[in-house]
CSV table of C-alpha atoms in Angstrom, one decimal:
chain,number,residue,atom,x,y,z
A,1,UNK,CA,-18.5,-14.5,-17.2
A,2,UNK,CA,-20.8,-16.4,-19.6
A,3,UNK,CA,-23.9,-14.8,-18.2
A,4,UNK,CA,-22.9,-15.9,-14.3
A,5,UNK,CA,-24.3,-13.9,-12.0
A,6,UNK,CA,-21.3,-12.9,-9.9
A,7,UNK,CA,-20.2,-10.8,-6.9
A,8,UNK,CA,-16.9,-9.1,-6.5
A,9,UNK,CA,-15.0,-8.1,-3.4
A,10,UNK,CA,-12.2,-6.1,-2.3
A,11,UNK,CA,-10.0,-5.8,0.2
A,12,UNK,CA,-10.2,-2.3,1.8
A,13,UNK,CA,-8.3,0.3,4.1
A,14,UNK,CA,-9.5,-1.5,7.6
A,15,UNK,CA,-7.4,-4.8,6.5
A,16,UNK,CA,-4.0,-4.2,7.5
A,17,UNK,CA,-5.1,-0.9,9.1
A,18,UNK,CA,-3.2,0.0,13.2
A,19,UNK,CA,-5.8,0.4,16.0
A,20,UNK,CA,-5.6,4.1,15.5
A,21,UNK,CA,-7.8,3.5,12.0
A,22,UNK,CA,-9.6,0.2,12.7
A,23,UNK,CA,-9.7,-0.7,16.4
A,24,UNK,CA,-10.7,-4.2,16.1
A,25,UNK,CA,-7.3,-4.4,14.6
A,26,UNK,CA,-5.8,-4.4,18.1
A,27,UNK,CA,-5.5,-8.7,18.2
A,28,UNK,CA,-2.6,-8.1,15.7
A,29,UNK,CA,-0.7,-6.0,17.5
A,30,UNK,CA,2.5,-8.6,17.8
A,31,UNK,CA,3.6,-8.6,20.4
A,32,UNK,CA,0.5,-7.3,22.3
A,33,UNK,CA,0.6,-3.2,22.5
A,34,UNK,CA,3.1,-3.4,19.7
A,35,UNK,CA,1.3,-1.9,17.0
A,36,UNK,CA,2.7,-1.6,13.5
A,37,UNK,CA,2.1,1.5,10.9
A,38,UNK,CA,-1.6,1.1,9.2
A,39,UNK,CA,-1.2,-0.9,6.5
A,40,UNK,CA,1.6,-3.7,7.7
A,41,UNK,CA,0.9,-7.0,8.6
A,42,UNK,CA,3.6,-8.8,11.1
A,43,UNK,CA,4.7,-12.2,9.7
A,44,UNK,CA,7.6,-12.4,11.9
A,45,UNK,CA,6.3,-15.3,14.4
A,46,UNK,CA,4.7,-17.2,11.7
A,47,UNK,CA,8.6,-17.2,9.4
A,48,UNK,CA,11.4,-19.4,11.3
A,49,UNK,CA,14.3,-20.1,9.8
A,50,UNK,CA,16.4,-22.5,12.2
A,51,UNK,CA,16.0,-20.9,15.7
A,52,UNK,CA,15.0,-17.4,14.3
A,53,UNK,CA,12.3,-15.4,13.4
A,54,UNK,CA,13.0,-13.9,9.8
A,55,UNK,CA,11.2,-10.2,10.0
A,56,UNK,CA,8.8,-10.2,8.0
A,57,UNK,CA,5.6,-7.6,7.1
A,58,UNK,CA,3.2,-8.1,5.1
A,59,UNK,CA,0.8,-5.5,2.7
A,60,UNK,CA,-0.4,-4.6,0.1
A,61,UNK,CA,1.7,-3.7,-3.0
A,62,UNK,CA,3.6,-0.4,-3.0
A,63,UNK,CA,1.9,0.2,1.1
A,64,UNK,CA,-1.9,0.5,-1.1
A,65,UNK,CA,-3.8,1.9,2.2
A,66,UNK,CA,-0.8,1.8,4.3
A,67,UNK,CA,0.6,5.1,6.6
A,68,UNK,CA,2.0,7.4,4.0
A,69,UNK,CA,5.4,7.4,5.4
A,70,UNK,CA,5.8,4.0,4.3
A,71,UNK,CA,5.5,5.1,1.0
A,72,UNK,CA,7.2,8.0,1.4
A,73,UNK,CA,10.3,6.1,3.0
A,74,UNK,CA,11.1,3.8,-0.2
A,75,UNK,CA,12.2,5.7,-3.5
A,76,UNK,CA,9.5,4.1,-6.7
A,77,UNK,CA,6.4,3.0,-4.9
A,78,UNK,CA,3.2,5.1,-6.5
A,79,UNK,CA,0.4,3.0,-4.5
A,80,UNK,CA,-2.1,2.3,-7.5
A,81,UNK,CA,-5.5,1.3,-6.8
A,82,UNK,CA,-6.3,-0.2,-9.7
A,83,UNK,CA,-2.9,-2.1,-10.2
A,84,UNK,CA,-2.3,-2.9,-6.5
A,85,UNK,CA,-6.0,-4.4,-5.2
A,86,UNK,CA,-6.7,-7.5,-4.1
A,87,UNK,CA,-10.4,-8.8,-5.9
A,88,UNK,CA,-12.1,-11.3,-5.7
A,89,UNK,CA,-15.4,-12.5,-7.6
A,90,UNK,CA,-17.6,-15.7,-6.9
A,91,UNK,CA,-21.1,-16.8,-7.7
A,92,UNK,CA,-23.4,-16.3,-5.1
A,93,UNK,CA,-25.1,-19.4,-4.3
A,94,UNK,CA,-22.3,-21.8,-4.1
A,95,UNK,CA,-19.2,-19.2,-3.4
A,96,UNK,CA,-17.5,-20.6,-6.0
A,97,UNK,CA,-14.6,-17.9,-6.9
A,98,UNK,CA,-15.0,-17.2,-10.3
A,99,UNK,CA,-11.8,-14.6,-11.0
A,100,UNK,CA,-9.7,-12.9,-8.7
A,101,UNK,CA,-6.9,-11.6,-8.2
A,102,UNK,CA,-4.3,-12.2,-4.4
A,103,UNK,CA,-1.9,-9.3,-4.5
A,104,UNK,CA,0.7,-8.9,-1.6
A,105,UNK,CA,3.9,-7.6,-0.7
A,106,UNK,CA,6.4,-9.2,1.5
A,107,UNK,CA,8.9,-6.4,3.1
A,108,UNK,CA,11.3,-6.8,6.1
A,109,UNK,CA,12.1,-4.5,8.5
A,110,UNK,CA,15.7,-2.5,8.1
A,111,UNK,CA,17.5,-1.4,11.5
A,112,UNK,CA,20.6,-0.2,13.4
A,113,UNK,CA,22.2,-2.9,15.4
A,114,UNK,CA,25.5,-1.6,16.9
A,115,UNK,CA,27.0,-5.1,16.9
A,116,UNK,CA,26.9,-4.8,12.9
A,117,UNK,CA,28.7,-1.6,12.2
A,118,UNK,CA,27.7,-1.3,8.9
A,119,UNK,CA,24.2,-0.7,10.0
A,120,UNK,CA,24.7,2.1,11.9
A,121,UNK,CA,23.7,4.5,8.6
A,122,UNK,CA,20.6,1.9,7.6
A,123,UNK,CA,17.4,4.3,7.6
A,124,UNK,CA,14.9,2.6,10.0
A,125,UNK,CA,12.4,1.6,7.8
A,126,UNK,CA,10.1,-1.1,6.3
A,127,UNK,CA,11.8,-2.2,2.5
A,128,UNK,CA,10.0,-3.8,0.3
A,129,UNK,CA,11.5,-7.4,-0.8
A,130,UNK,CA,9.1,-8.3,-3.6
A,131,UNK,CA,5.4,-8.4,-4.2
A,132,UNK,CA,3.4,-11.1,-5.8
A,133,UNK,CA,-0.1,-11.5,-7.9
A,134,UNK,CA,-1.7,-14.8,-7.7
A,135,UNK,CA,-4.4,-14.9,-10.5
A,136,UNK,CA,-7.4,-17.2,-10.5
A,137,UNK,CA,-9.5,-17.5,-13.5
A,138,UNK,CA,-12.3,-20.2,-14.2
A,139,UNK,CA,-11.6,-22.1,-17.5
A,140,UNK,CA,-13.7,-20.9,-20.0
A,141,UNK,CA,-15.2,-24.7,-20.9
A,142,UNK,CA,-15.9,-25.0,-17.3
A,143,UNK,CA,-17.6,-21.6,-16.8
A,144,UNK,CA,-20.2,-22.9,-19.7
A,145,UNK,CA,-20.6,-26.5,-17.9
A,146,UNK,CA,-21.4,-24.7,-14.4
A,147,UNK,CA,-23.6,-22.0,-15.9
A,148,UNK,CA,-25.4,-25.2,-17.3
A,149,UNK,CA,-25.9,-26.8,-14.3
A,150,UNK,CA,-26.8,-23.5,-12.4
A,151,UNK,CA,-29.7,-22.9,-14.8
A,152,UNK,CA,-30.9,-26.3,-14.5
A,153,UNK,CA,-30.1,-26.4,-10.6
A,154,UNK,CA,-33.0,-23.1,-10.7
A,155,UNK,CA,-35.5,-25.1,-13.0
């Protein structure tokens, strides 16, 4: 942008990977030895609504990276790379983020309870409730006023 020097990152596979991908992963196995399919996140102690827990997972978009039964489990997710990333770029020396772009999806948990008889034929799976993009883009004016200052900050 406007001749900024700037350095992009993405958010990989090891993220929301289970400890059978990414070991160090193991802290977010909630509760402990609990682990979740790679690629789902467990929001559910973080959500309270009155005295409960709301289950809630999060991932990427469409499971991007995630077990591919998750995909496989919810008809019209196609995990695109290029659609579904989260990126991020920023300038170097002061980390500003330039662009970038926050994608994640917010699913809950769908399951049998045989006090609730019309569960009893739910498929066990993680469903997808929406998925969001939060977009972050320098303003143009401001890019040229930091460049400025950048190049004088290096004189």
């Amino acid at each position: 942008m406007n001749n900024i020097e700037i350095y992009g990152y993405i958010l990989d596979e090891h993220l929301f990977a289970n400890t059978s991908v990414n070991p160090y992963n193991n802290g977010f196995c909630t509760p402990a030895a609990n682990c979740l399919p790679a690629g789902v996140f467990n929001l559910t102690n973080c959500i309270q609504i009155g005295i409960f827990n709301a289950p809630i997972y999060m991932s990427l978009p469409h499971f991007l990276f995630g077990d591919p039964k998750l995909v496989a489990d919810v008809d019209g997710l196609n995990p695109i790379f290029d659609k579904h990333k989260t990126i991020v770029f920023f300038e170097p020396l002061t980390g500003i983020p330039i662009t970038g772009h926050k994608r994640v999806q917010l699913s809950t948990k769908l399951y049998r309870d045989p006090k609730v008889p019309f569960t009893m034929n739910l498929p066990e799976i993680y469903f997808p409730l929406f998925w969001l993009d939060e977009v972050n883009q320098i303003k143009n004016n401001f890019g040229i006023f930091f460049l400025f200052k950048m190049k004088s900050f290096n004189n």
